[in-house]
Coordinates of C-alpha atoms in Angstrom, one line a residue:
Chain A
M150 CA -107.6 14.0 -26.5
H151 CA -111.5 13.5 -27.3
E152 CA -112.4 10.3 -25.9
E153 CA -115.5 9.8 -27.6
T154 CA -114.3 10.6 -31.1
V155 CA -111.2 8.3 -31.4
Y156 CA -113.1 5.7 -33.7
D157 CA -116.7 7.0 -34.1
A158 CA -115.5 7.7 -37.8
L159 CA -115.7 4.0 -38.5
D160 CA -119.6 4.2 -38.6
T161 CA -119.5 6.5 -41.5
A162 CA -117.4 4.1 -43.5
H163 CA -119.7 4.4 -46.5
G164 CA -119.5 8.2 -47.0
G165 CA -116.3 9.6 -48.0
E166 CA -112.9 8.2 -47.5
G167 CA -111.6 11.2 -45.3
Q168 CA -111.4 9.2 -42.2
W169 CA -108.9 6.7 -43.6
A170 CA -105.3 7.9 -43.0
F171 CA -104.2 6.5 -46.5
G172 CA -107.4 6.1 -48.3
T173 CA -108.8 2.5 -48.8
G174 CA -108.3 -0.2 -51.6
F175 CA -105.3 -0.8 -53.7
D176 CA -103.3 2.0 -54.9
D177 CA -101.3 1.5 -58.0
P178 CA -97.5 2.1 -56.7
L179 CA -96.7 3.8 -60.1
A180 CA -99.9 5.8 -60.3
G181 CA -99.2 9.1 -62.1
V182 CA -95.7 7.8 -63.3
D183 CA -95.0 7.9 -67.0
T184 CA -94.2 4.2 -67.7
T185 CA -93.2 4.7 -71.4
V186 CA -90.3 2.7 -72.2
P187 CA -87.4 4.6 -73.4
D188 CA -86.3 4.5 -77.2
G189 CA -84.3 1.9 -78.2
V190 CA -84.9 -0.5 -75.2
E191 CA -86.8 -3.7 -75.6
P192 CA -89.6 -3.8 -73.1
A193 CA -89.2 -7.5 -72.5
D194 CA -85.7 -6.9 -71.4
L195 CA -86.6 -4.0 -69.2
G196 CA -89.5 -6.0 -67.6
A197 CA -87.0 -9.1 -67.1
Y198 CA -84.4 -6.9 -65.5
C199 CA -87.0 -5.4 -63.1
L200 CA -88.2 -8.8 -62.3
M201 CA -84.4 -9.8 -61.3
L202 CA -84.0 -6.9 -58.9
G203 CA -87.6 -7.2 -57.8
D204 CA -87.4 -10.8 -56.8
D205 CA -84.1 -10.3 -55.1
A206 CA -86.0 -7.8 -52.8
L207 CA -89.1 -9.8 -52.3
V208 CA -87.3 -13.1 -51.4
L209 CA -85.0 -11.3 -49.0
C210 CA -87.9 -9.5 -47.4
Q211 CA -89.6 -12.9 -46.7
R212 CA -86.5 -14.3 -45.4
L213 CA -86.1 -11.3 -42.9
T214 CA -89.7 -11.4 -42.0
E215 CA -89.2 -14.8 -40.6
W216 CA -87.3 -13.1 -37.8
A217 CA -90.5 -11.0 -36.6
T218 CA -91.3 -12.0 -33.0
R219 CA -88.1 -13.9 -32.8
A220 CA -85.5 -11.2 -32.8
P221 CA -82.8 -10.9 -30.1
E222 CA -84.2 -7.7 -28.8
L223 CA -87.1 -5.2 -29.4
E224 CA -84.9 -2.8 -31.1
E225 CA -83.9 -5.4 -33.5
E226 CA -87.5 -6.3 -34.1
V227 CA -88.1 -2.8 -35.3
A228 CA -84.9 -2.6 -37.4
I229 CA -85.4 -5.9 -39.2
A230 CA -89.1 -4.9 -40.0
N231 CA -87.7 -1.6 -41.2
C232 CA -85.2 -3.5 -43.8
G233 CA -88.1 -5.7 -44.5
L234 CA -90.5 -2.9 -45.3
D235 CA -88.0 -1.0 -47.6
L236 CA -87.2 -4.3 -49.7
L237 CA -91.1 -4.9 -49.9
G238 CA -91.6 -1.3 -51.2
Q239 CA -88.8 -1.7 -53.7
A240 CA -90.1 -5.2 -54.8
R241 CA -93.6 -3.8 -55.3
L242 CA -92.3 -1.0 -57.5
L243 CA -90.2 -3.2 -59.5
L244 CA -92.7 -5.9 -60.1
A245 CA -95.1 -3.2 -61.1
R246 CA -92.6 -1.8 -63.5
A247 CA -92.2 -5.1 -65.0
G248 CA -95.9 -5.4 -65.4
S249 CA -96.1 -2.0 -67.0
A250 CA -93.5 -3.4 -69.6
G251 CA -95.7 -6.1 -70.3
V252 CA -93.6 -8.8 -68.7
L253 CA -96.0 -11.1 -66.6
G254 CA -94.9 -14.6 -67.5
R255 CA -97.4 -17.2 -67.1
S256 CA -98.9 -15.5 -64.0
R257 CA -102.0 -14.0 -65.8
R258 CA -103.0 -17.6 -66.5
H259 CA -103.9 -18.1 -62.9
A260 CA -104.3 -14.6 -61.6
T261 CA -107.9 -13.0 -62.3
D262 CA -108.2 -9.5 -63.7
S263 CA -109.0 -8.1 -60.1
I264 CA -105.3 -8.9 -59.1
P265 CA -102.9 -6.2 -59.7
D266 CA -99.7 -6.8 -61.6
E267 CA -97.5 -6.7 -58.6
D268 CA -99.6 -9.4 -56.9
A269 CA -100.1 -11.6 -60.0
L270 CA -96.1 -11.6 -60.3
A271 CA -95.5 -12.2 -56.7
Y272 CA -98.2 -14.8 -56.0
F273 CA -98.9 -16.4 -59.3
R274 CA -95.6 -17.3 -60.8
D275 CA -94.1 -20.7 -60.4
P276 CA -90.7 -21.3 -58.8
D277 CA -89.1 -21.7 -62.1
E278 CA -90.1 -18.2 -63.1
F279 CA -88.4 -16.5 -60.3
V280 CA -85.2 -14.9 -61.1
H281 CA -83.5 -14.0 -57.8
H282 CA -80.0 -15.0 -56.8
H283 CA -79.6 -18.0 -54.6
L284 CA -78.1 -15.6 -52.0
V285 CA -81.4 -14.5 -50.9
E286 CA -83.3 -17.6 -51.0
A287 CA -80.8 -19.7 -48.8
D288 CA -82.1 -20.3 -45.2
G289 CA -81.0 -17.5 -43.0
G290 CA -79.3 -19.8 -40.3
D291 CA -78.8 -18.1 -36.9
F292 CA -78.7 -14.3 -36.3
A293 CA -75.0 -14.1 -37.2
Q294 CA -75.6 -15.7 -40.6
T295 CA -78.7 -13.5 -41.2
M296 CA -76.7 -10.4 -40.6
V297 CA -73.8 -11.6 -42.8
R298 CA -76.1 -12.3 -45.7
L299 CA -77.9 -8.9 -45.1
L300 CA -74.4 -7.3 -45.2
V301 CA -73.5 -9.0 -48.6
A302 CA -76.9 -8.6 -50.2
S303 CA -77.2 -4.8 -49.2
T304 CA -73.5 -4.1 -50.2
F305 CA -74.2 -5.6 -53.6
R306 CA -77.7 -3.9 -54.2
L307 CA -76.6 -0.6 -52.9
A308 CA -73.6 -0.7 -55.4
L309 CA -76.0 -1.3 -58.2
F310 CA -78.7 1.0 -57.2
A311 CA -76.0 3.9 -56.7
Q312 CA -75.2 3.6 -60.5
L313 CA -78.7 2.8 -61.5
R314 CA -79.7 6.4 -60.3
E315 CA -78.3 7.3 -63.9
S316 CA -80.4 4.8 -65.8
R317 CA -82.0 6.1 -68.9
D318 CA -85.4 4.5 -67.7
P319 CA -86.8 7.3 -65.5
V320 CA -88.8 4.8 -63.5
L321 CA -85.9 2.6 -62.7
S322 CA -83.7 5.8 -61.9
A323 CA -86.4 6.9 -59.5
I324 CA -86.7 3.6 -57.8
A325 CA -83.0 3.5 -57.2
A326 CA -82.8 7.0 -56.0
K327 CA -85.4 6.1 -53.4
G328 CA -83.6 2.9 -52.5
V329 CA -80.0 4.2 -52.0
P330 CA -80.7 5.8 -48.5
E331 CA -82.7 2.6 -47.6
L332 CA -79.9 0.2 -48.6
T333 CA -77.3 2.5 -47.0
Y334 CA -79.2 2.0 -43.8
H335 CA -79.4 -1.9 -44.2
R336 CA -75.8 -2.2 -45.0
D337 CA -74.7 0.0 -42.1
H338 CA -77.1 -2.0 -39.9
A339 CA -75.7 -5.3 -40.8
A340 CA -72.1 -4.0 -40.8
R341 CA -72.5 -3.0 -37.1
W342 CA -73.7 -6.3 -36.1
V343 CA -71.0 -8.1 -37.9
L344 CA -68.5 -5.9 -36.2
R345 CA -70.2 -6.7 -32.7
L346 CA -70.5 -10.4 -33.5
G347 CA -67.0 -10.8 -35.1
D348 CA -65.3 -9.0 -32.1
G349 CA -67.6 -9.8 -29.4
T350 CA -67.4 -13.2 -27.6
S351 CA -65.5 -16.3 -28.6
E352 CA -69.1 -17.8 -29.3
S353 CA -70.2 -15.0 -31.3
H354 CA -66.9 -14.8 -33.4
R355 CA -67.4 -18.6 -34.0
R356 CA -71.0 -18.2 -35.3
A357 CA -70.1 -15.1 -37.3
Q358 CA -67.2 -17.0 -39.0
A359 CA -69.5 -19.8 -39.7
G360 CA -72.0 -17.4 -41.2
V361 CA -69.1 -16.0 -43.5
E362 CA -68.5 -19.5 -44.7
A363 CA -71.9 -20.2 -45.3
V364 CA -72.8 -17.1 -47.4
W365 CA -69.3 -16.6 -49.0
P366 CA -69.8 -19.2 -52.0
L367 CA -73.0 -17.4 -52.9
L368 CA -71.1 -14.3 -54.0
A369 CA -70.1 -16.5 -57.0
D370 CA -73.3 -15.8 -58.8
L371 CA -73.5 -12.2 -58.3
F372 CA -71.2 -10.5 -60.8
T373 CA -71.6 -12.3 -64.5
A374 CA -74.2 -10.3 -66.3
T375 CA -77.0 -12.2 -68.1
E376 CA -77.7 -11.4 -71.7
V377 CA -80.5 -9.1 -70.8
E378 CA -78.4 -7.2 -68.4
T379 CA -75.7 -6.9 -71.0
R380 CA -78.0 -5.5 -73.7
L381 CA -79.5 -3.0 -71.2
T382 CA -76.3 -1.9 -70.0
A383 CA -75.2 -1.0 -73.5
A384 CA -78.5 0.8 -73.8
G385 CA -77.8 2.8 -70.7
V386 CA -80.6 1.3 -68.7
A387 CA -79.0 -1.5 -66.5
V388 CA -75.9 -1.5 -64.4
D389 CA -73.3 -4.3 -65.4
P390 CA -72.8 -6.4 -62.1
A391 CA -69.3 -7.1 -62.9
G392 CA -68.6 -3.4 -62.6
V393 CA -69.4 -3.3 -58.9
R394 CA -67.4 -6.2 -57.9
E395 CA -64.4 -4.4 -56.6
E396 CA -66.5 -2.1 -54.7
V397 CA -68.4 -4.9 -53.0
R398 CA -65.1 -6.9 -52.4
G399 CA -63.5 -3.8 -50.7
V400 CA -66.5 -3.1 -48.5
L401 CA -66.9 -6.7 -47.4
T402 CA -63.2 -7.3 -46.8
T403 CA -62.9 -3.9 -44.8
V404 CA -65.8 -5.0 -42.5
L405 CA -64.9 -8.5 -41.9
E406 CA -61.1 -7.7 -41.2
R407 CA -62.5 -4.9 -38.7
A408 CA -64.5 -7.7 -37.3
T409 CA -61.5 -9.9 -36.8
L410 CA -63.0 -12.4 -39.1
T411 CA -61.0 -14.4 -41.7
V412 CA -61.9 -13.3 -45.4
P413 CA -62.4 -16.6 -47.3
A414 CA -60.9 -16.8 -50.9
W415 CA -63.1 -15.4 -53.5
P416 CA -65.3 -18.0 -55.0
A417 CA -65.0 -19.0 -58.7
E418 CA -67.5 -17.0 -60.4
R419 CA -70.3 -18.4 -62.5
P420 CA -73.5 -17.3 -64.4
S421 CA -76.3 -17.2 -61.9
P422 CA -78.5 -20.1 -61.9
G423 CA -81.1 -18.3 -60.0
R424 CA -81.3 -15.7 -62.9
A425 CA -82.1 -18.5 -65.2
G426 CA -84.9 -19.7 -62.9
E427 CA -82.9 -22.6 -61.5
H428 CA -83.3 -22.7 -57.6
T429 CA -82.4 -24.9 -54.6
G430 CA -84.7 -26.9 -52.7
E431 CA -85.4 -23.8 -50.3
L432 CA -87.5 -22.0 -52.8
A433 CA -90.6 -24.3 -53.1
P434 CA -91.3 -24.1 -49.4
L435 CA -90.9 -20.5 -49.2
L436 CA -93.0 -19.7 -52.1
A437 CA -95.7 -22.2 -50.7
T438 CA -95.9 -20.1 -47.7
L439 CA -95.9 -16.8 -49.6
Q440 CA -98.4 -17.8 -52.3
G441 CA -100.8 -20.2 -50.6
L442 CA -103.5 -18.1 -49.4
A443 CA -103.7 -15.8 -52.5
R444 CA -103.7 -19.1 -54.6
E445 CA -106.5 -20.7 -52.7
H446 CA -108.7 -17.6 -53.4
P447 CA -107.7 -16.4 -57.0
A448 CA -110.8 -14.4 -57.5
A449 CA -110.7 -12.7 -54.2
T450 CA -109.7 -9.0 -53.6
W451 CA -107.8 -8.2 -50.5
Chain B
M225 CA -82.1 2.7 -13.8
S226 CA -80.7 3.5 -10.4
A227 CA -81.4 7.1 -10.3
P228 CA -84.9 6.9 -9.4
T229 CA -84.5 4.2 -6.9
L230 CA -81.7 6.3 -5.1
D231 CA -84.0 9.3 -5.1
R232 CA -86.7 7.2 -3.4
R233 CA -84.3 6.1 -0.7
E234 CA -83.0 9.6 0.0
T235 CA -86.6 11.0 0.1
A236 CA -87.8 8.2 2.2
A237 CA -85.3 8.9 4.7
V238 CA -86.5 12.5 5.3
P239 CA -88.6 12.0 8.6
D240 CA -91.6 14.2 7.4
E241 CA -93.3 11.4 5.4
A242 CA -96.8 12.6 6.1
A243 CA -95.9 16.0 4.4
L244 CA -94.8 14.0 1.3
Q245 CA -97.7 12.0 1.3
A246 CA -100.0 15.2 1.5
H247 CA -98.2 16.9 -1.3
F248 CA -98.9 13.5 -3.4
D249 CA -102.5 13.5 -2.4
A250 CA -102.8 17.2 -3.4
T251 CA -101.2 16.3 -6.8
I252 CA -103.7 13.6 -7.4
A253 CA -106.7 15.8 -6.1
A254 CA -105.5 18.7 -8.5
D255 CA -105.4 16.3 -11.4
R256 CA -101.8 17.1 -11.9
R257 CA -99.2 14.8 -13.1
V258 CA -96.9 12.5 -10.9
E259 CA -93.4 12.6 -12.3
P260 CA -90.6 10.1 -11.9
R261 CA -88.5 12.0 -9.4
D262 CA -91.6 13.0 -7.2
W263 CA -92.1 11.0 -4.0
M264 CA -94.8 8.6 -4.3
P265 CA -96.3 5.8 -2.1
E266 CA -94.7 2.4 -2.7
A267 CA -98.2 0.7 -3.4
Y268 CA -98.7 3.5 -6.1
R269 CA -95.4 2.7 -7.7
A270 CA -95.7 -1.1 -7.4
G271 CA -99.4 -0.8 -8.8
L272 CA -98.0 1.2 -11.8
V273 CA -95.1 -1.2 -12.6
R274 CA -97.6 -4.1 -12.5
Q275 CA -100.1 -2.3 -14.9
I276 CA -97.5 -0.8 -17.3
A277 CA -95.6 -4.1 -17.4
Q278 CA -98.6 -6.0 -18.1
H279 CA -99.6 -3.5 -20.9
A280 CA -95.9 -3.8 -22.3
H281 CA -96.1 -7.6 -22.2
S282 CA -99.5 -7.5 -24.1
E283 CA -97.9 -5.4 -26.8
I284 CA -95.1 -7.9 -27.4
I285 CA -97.0 -11.0 -27.0
G286 CA -99.7 -9.4 -29.2
M287 CA -97.3 -9.2 -32.2
Q288 CA -97.7 -13.1 -32.4
P289 CA -101.2 -13.7 -33.4
E290 CA -100.9 -11.5 -36.5
G291 CA -97.3 -12.1 -37.0
D292 CA -98.2 -15.6 -37.8
W293 CA -99.7 -14.2 -41.0
L294 CA -96.8 -12.2 -42.1
L295 CA -95.4 -14.7 -44.4
A296 CA -98.7 -15.6 -45.9
A297 CA -100.3 -12.3 -46.3
P298 CA -102.5 -12.6 -49.5
S299 CA -101.2 -9.3 -51.4
L300 CA -98.0 -7.3 -51.2
R301 CA -100.0 -4.2 -50.0
R302 CA -101.5 -6.3 -47.0
K303 CA -98.1 -7.6 -46.3
A304 CA -96.6 -4.0 -46.0
V305 CA -99.6 -3.0 -43.8
L306 CA -99.3 -6.0 -41.4
L307 CA -95.5 -5.7 -41.1
A308 CA -95.7 -2.0 -40.2
K309 CA -98.4 -2.9 -37.6
V310 CA -96.3 -5.7 -36.0
Q311 CA -93.3 -3.3 -36.0
D312 CA -95.7 -0.7 -34.2
E313 CA -96.4 -3.2 -31.6
A314 CA -92.8 -3.6 -30.9
G315 CA -92.4 0.1 -30.8
H316 CA -95.4 0.3 -28.3
G317 CA -93.6 -2.4 -26.0
M318 CA -90.5 -0.4 -25.9
Y319 CA -92.2 2.9 -24.9
L320 CA -94.0 1.1 -22.1
Y321 CA -91.0 -0.7 -20.8
S322 CA -89.3 2.6 -20.8
A323 CA -92.1 4.2 -18.8
A324 CA -91.8 1.2 -16.3
E325 CA -88.0 1.8 -16.2
T326 CA -88.7 5.4 -15.0
L327 CA -90.3 3.7 -11.8
G328 CA -87.1 1.7 -11.1
A329 CA -88.0 -1.5 -13.1
D330 CA -85.9 -3.1 -15.6
R331 CA -86.9 -4.3 -19.0
A332 CA -84.8 -7.7 -18.8
D333 CA -86.2 -8.3 -15.4
L334 CA -89.8 -7.6 -16.6
T335 CA -89.3 -10.0 -19.6
D336 CA -88.1 -12.7 -17.2
K337 CA -91.3 -12.2 -15.1
L338 CA -93.4 -12.6 -18.2
I339 CA -91.5 -15.7 -19.3
E340 CA -91.8 -17.2 -15.8
G341 CA -95.5 -16.4 -15.7
R342 CA -95.0 -14.0 -12.8
Q343 CA -96.6 -11.3 -14.7
K344 CA -99.5 -11.5 -17.2
Y345 CA -100.6 -10.0 -20.4
S346 CA -103.9 -9.5 -22.0
S347 CA -106.0 -12.9 -22.2
I348 CA -107.0 -11.9 -25.8
F349 CA -103.7 -12.9 -27.2
N350 CA -104.1 -16.5 -26.2
Y351 CA -106.6 -17.2 -29.0
P352 CA -105.4 -18.4 -32.4
T353 CA -105.5 -16.5 -35.7
L354 CA -107.2 -19.2 -37.9
T355 CA -107.7 -17.2 -41.2
Y356 CA -106.7 -13.9 -42.7
A357 CA -109.8 -12.5 -41.5
D358 CA -108.6 -12.7 -38.0
C359 CA -106.0 -10.1 -38.7
G360 CA -108.9 -7.7 -39.8
V361 CA -110.9 -8.5 -36.7
I362 CA -108.2 -8.1 -34.4
G363 CA -107.7 -4.6 -35.7
W364 CA -111.3 -3.8 -35.6
L365 CA -112.4 -5.4 -32.3
V366 CA -109.2 -6.0 -30.4
D367 CA -107.5 -2.9 -31.2
G368 CA -110.9 -1.0 -30.8
A369 CA -111.2 -2.5 -27.3
A370 CA -107.7 -1.5 -26.5
I371 CA -108.3 2.0 -27.6
C372 CA -111.5 2.1 -25.3
N373 CA -109.3 1.1 -22.4
Q374 CA -106.3 3.1 -23.4
V375 CA -107.7 6.7 -24.3
P376 CA -108.4 7.4 -20.8
L377 CA -104.9 6.4 -19.7
C378 CA -103.8 9.4 -21.8
R379 CA -104.9 11.3 -18.6
S380 CA -103.4 8.8 -16.2
S381 CA -101.9 10.5 -13.0
Y382 CA -98.4 9.3 -13.9
G383 CA -96.8 11.5 -16.6
P384 CA -94.7 9.0 -18.4
Y385 CA -97.4 6.5 -18.8
A386 CA -99.9 9.1 -19.9
R387 CA -97.4 10.7 -22.5
A388 CA -96.7 7.0 -23.9
M389 CA -100.4 6.3 -24.2
I390 CA -100.9 9.3 -26.4
R391 CA -98.6 8.0 -29.0
V392 CA -99.8 4.4 -28.6
C393 CA -103.5 5.6 -28.9
K394 CA -102.8 7.5 -32.1
E395 CA -101.2 4.3 -33.6
E396 CA -103.7 2.0 -32.4
S397 CA -106.4 4.0 -33.9
F398 CA -104.8 3.7 -37.3
H399 CA -104.5 0.0 -36.9
Q400 CA -108.2 -0.1 -36.1
R401 CA -109.0 1.7 -39.3
Q402 CA -106.7 -0.6 -41.3
G403 CA -108.5 -3.7 -39.6
Y404 CA -111.9 -2.4 -40.5
E405 CA -110.8 -1.6 -44.1
L406 CA -109.6 -5.1 -44.7
L407 CA -112.8 -6.5 -43.4
M408 CA -115.0 -3.9 -45.7
T409 CA -112.7 -5.1 -48.7
M410 CA -113.3 -8.9 -47.6
M411 CA -117.0 -8.3 -47.3
R412 CA -117.1 -6.8 -50.9
G413 CA -115.2 -9.9 -52.2
T414 CA -116.3 -13.6 -52.5
D415 CA -118.6 -15.7 -50.6
A416 CA -115.8 -17.5 -49.0
Q417 CA -114.3 -14.2 -47.9
R418 CA -117.6 -13.1 -46.3
A419 CA -117.8 -16.5 -44.6
M420 CA -114.3 -15.9 -43.3
V421 CA -115.0 -12.5 -41.7
Q422 CA -118.2 -13.7 -39.9
D423 CA -116.3 -16.8 -38.6
A424 CA -113.6 -14.4 -37.2
V425 CA -116.2 -12.1 -35.7
D426 CA -118.0 -15.2 -34.0
R427 CA -114.7 -16.3 -32.4
W428 CA -113.1 -12.9 -31.4
W429 CA -116.5 -11.2 -30.1
W430 CA -116.8 -12.6 -26.7
P431 CA -112.9 -12.7 -25.7
S432 CA -112.8 -9.0 -26.9
L433 CA -115.5 -8.2 -24.2
M434 CA -113.2 -9.9 -21.7
M435 CA -110.5 -7.5 -22.5
F436 CA -112.0 -5.0 -20.2
G437 CA -111.3 -7.2 -17.3
P438 CA -113.5 -8.7 -14.6
P439 CA -116.9 -7.1 -13.7
D440 CA -116.4 -4.2 -11.3
D441 CA -117.7 -6.3 -8.3
D442 CA -114.9 -8.6 -8.9
S443 CA -112.0 -6.3 -9.9
P444 CA -109.6 -6.3 -7.0
N445 CA -107.2 -3.6 -8.2
S446 CA -109.6 -1.2 -9.8
A447 CA -110.8 0.9 -6.8
Q448 CA -107.4 1.9 -5.7
S449 CA -106.3 2.4 -9.3
M450 CA -109.2 4.8 -9.7
A451 CA -108.6 6.7 -6.5
W452 CA -105.0 7.4 -7.6
G453 CA -106.0 8.6 -11.0
V454 CA -104.3 5.9 -12.8
K455 CA -107.6 4.4 -14.0
R456 CA -110.3 6.8 -15.0
H457 CA -113.3 4.6 -15.8
S458 CA -114.5 1.2 -14.4
N459 CA -114.2 -2.1 -16.3
D460 CA -117.9 -2.3 -17.0
E461 CA -118.3 1.2 -18.1
L462 CA -115.7 0.9 -20.7
R463 CA -117.1 -2.4 -21.8
Q464 CA -120.5 -0.8 -22.2
R465 CA -119.0 2.0 -24.3
Y466 CA -117.3 -0.5 -26.6
V467 CA -120.4 -2.5 -27.1
D468 CA -122.4 0.6 -27.9
M469 CA -119.6 1.8 -30.6
S470 CA -119.3 -1.7 -32.0
V471 CA -122.8 -2.6 -32.7
P472 CA -123.4 0.0 -35.5
Q473 CA -120.1 -0.8 -36.9
A474 CA -121.1 -4.4 -37.1
A475 CA -124.2 -3.3 -39.0
A476 CA -122.2 -1.0 -41.5
L477 CA -120.0 -4.1 -42.1
G478 CA -122.8 -6.5 -42.6
V479 CA -121.9 -9.0 -39.9
T480 CA -123.8 -10.5 -37.0
L481 CA -122.5 -10.2 -33.5
P482 CA -122.7 -13.7 -31.9
D483 CA -125.1 -12.6 -29.0
P484 CA -128.8 -13.2 -29.3
E485 CA -129.4 -11.1 -26.2
L486 CA -127.8 -8.0 -27.8
A487 CA -130.6 -5.3 -28.1
L488 CA -130.8 -1.6 -27.7
D489 CA -132.5 -0.4 -24.4
P490 CA -134.8 2.3 -25.4
E491 CA -134.8 3.9 -22.2
T492 CA -130.9 4.1 -21.7
G493 CA -130.0 4.4 -25.5
R494 CA -127.4 1.8 -24.7
Y495 CA -127.1 -1.9 -25.8
R496 CA -127.8 -4.7 -23.5
F497 CA -125.8 -7.9 -23.9
G498 CA -125.6 -11.5 -22.8
R499 CA -123.6 -13.0 -20.0
I500 CA -119.7 -13.2 -20.4
D501 CA -118.3 -16.5 -19.8
W502 CA -116.0 -15.5 -17.0
A503 CA -115.0 -19.2 -16.2
E504 CA -113.4 -19.1 -19.7
F505 CA -111.8 -15.9 -19.2
K506 CA -110.3 -17.3 -15.6
Q507 CA -109.1 -20.2 -17.5
V508 CA -107.3 -18.2 -20.1
I509 CA -105.9 -15.8 -17.7
S510 CA -104.4 -18.5 -15.5
G511 CA -102.6 -20.2 -18.5
N512 CA -105.1 -22.6 -19.8
G513 CA -106.1 -20.8 -23.1
P514 CA -105.6 -22.4 -26.6
C515 CA -102.1 -20.6 -27.2
N516 CA -100.7 -19.5 -23.7
A517 CA -98.1 -22.1 -23.8
E518 CA -97.0 -21.4 -27.4
R519 CA -96.9 -17.7 -26.9
V520 CA -94.7 -17.7 -23.7
S521 CA -92.5 -20.3 -25.2
R522 CA -91.8 -18.2 -28.4
R523 CA -91.0 -15.3 -26.0
R524 CA -88.6 -17.6 -24.1
A525 CA -87.0 -18.9 -27.3
A526 CA -86.5 -15.3 -28.7
R527 CA -84.5 -14.5 -25.3
D528 CA -82.8 -17.8 -24.7
D529 CA -81.8 -18.8 -28.2
N530 CA -80.3 -15.1 -28.9
A531 CA -78.7 -14.7 -25.4
W532 CA -75.4 -15.0 -27.2
V533 CA -76.1 -11.9 -29.4
L534 CA -76.7 -9.7 -26.4
E535 CA -73.7 -11.1 -24.6
A536 CA -71.6 -10.2 -27.9
A537 CA -73.0 -6.8 -28.1
T538 CA -72.0 -6.2 -24.5
A539 CA -68.6 -7.6 -24.7
Y540 CA -68.0 -5.5 -27.8
A541 CA -69.2 -2.3 -26.1
D542 CA -67.0 -3.1 -23.2
K543 CA -64.0 -3.6 -25.6
H544 CA -64.5 -0.4 -27.4
A545 CA -65.5 1.9 -24.6
S546 CA -63.1 4.8 -24.7

């Protein structure tokens, strides 16, 4: 270990970039990727679909990150940050893919040209342009409810991504292939906690059951395809969420039963209001925190 | 964690303590490493536990000032960088608590001592992060000062601490580069961003100088620590090294360090700097800084509000132990 050289390199910041471990400045997450939209696919549909999957990841990342510095153990700080980072990475790729398909909504009215697509979409859309499910925007509640929600969200997303690896859009297919092992870990991590809490103490059981009761109604929105999803599924690009219902139900039932928790009745399914841009009162404050600084300085680069 | 304690008692029962002491002294003199199962003087063990715990606490409390910007980071790339950094700090805390555990300490007990104010953490983390530029300045100056302090600890006489510090220093060095890179980007940005950077430098410069601890003539634990090879350089020596490194970096960045007395001494080639406000340092270290109460109360809440989670995990493990 050379004591004198640990950070001498900072002085030479103006020459070369060799001293930066990952370079400086913004790197387009899709740099070098052929983003041509496949034949027979409407770019607007592809972009809208990427926003759905991207917003689910971005908003859930934000909710998980609320636990930072507040988790039950240091190991859990690390684990939650892992899940958040994975979801953030997925969100960046998906929002960039939406941008490359030309779907930027009204975001470009506010964001200057120096702001990359992923940030224009994340920071300069209004709440009614976000298309994630209510499942991910709901307040996380206590640690039990947080883990039940992570279990449900990661089980659903993993089932989708596993099939999405076969998408005719090579970009979506690659994003899904990267996401599957990540989501497998999220699901496993959440399931282990649901087991420990359900089958732990009477208090943790009570809290885990309350978490299940709070999260379960949100399953109602997940399995009805939007028109975009229906068209893209026919084109071999998207996955019909109805097709993963039984897998999701099976996994959740198995985990909850092993955790000695009561599985509530399956909720009456409905088209997702979130996918149509209709949200609960939870979203505006969440976005105000997420977007506030970026919007205060629309001409800035970070 | 009982093994090292038992070893210590068994060896302490051996009558020839003078021989053990002589062996320990020879290890230190030869610049070899002391390992967990080796005999060591009680004061060496206690001093190390104090220092390593304080270091671990600093990593964990140090997650908070920057963690406060995680939800509001102004781009997705910056959010990813910051989340990974805060995660690294949790990891550093874990290695360091583990190093303390090799000396017979217990992580939960050390955490209790932190929360009850019986052990300290670095005074720097009791200052607030008012703008996003603070995240960059913490990386550049605070992590930079930490590196100056910590690189020599990679040669600490206690093996587990020295080895933990090697990894910690590599990651800190990376964080420092990320912080400096954020500041460079902001300095190339808008006037408002440049003003933010200068304001953050103005607020963090003096507290970063205090990170090296009291001056050498007022540092009660230093002499013994140096003699034992736990510490390798004096507080003032490290502070001077940090100033000498930071001045050209500030110039490259285009910011002014808030010290009118800062000037190159042509004879020594080192920078002279103004008088540090040690009264402020004493106030902050004794609990009266701007954020002391908030920092500790969040750590307390993380422990108390989630105690039921750990009880559940323990109960589950007991039920399913085969």
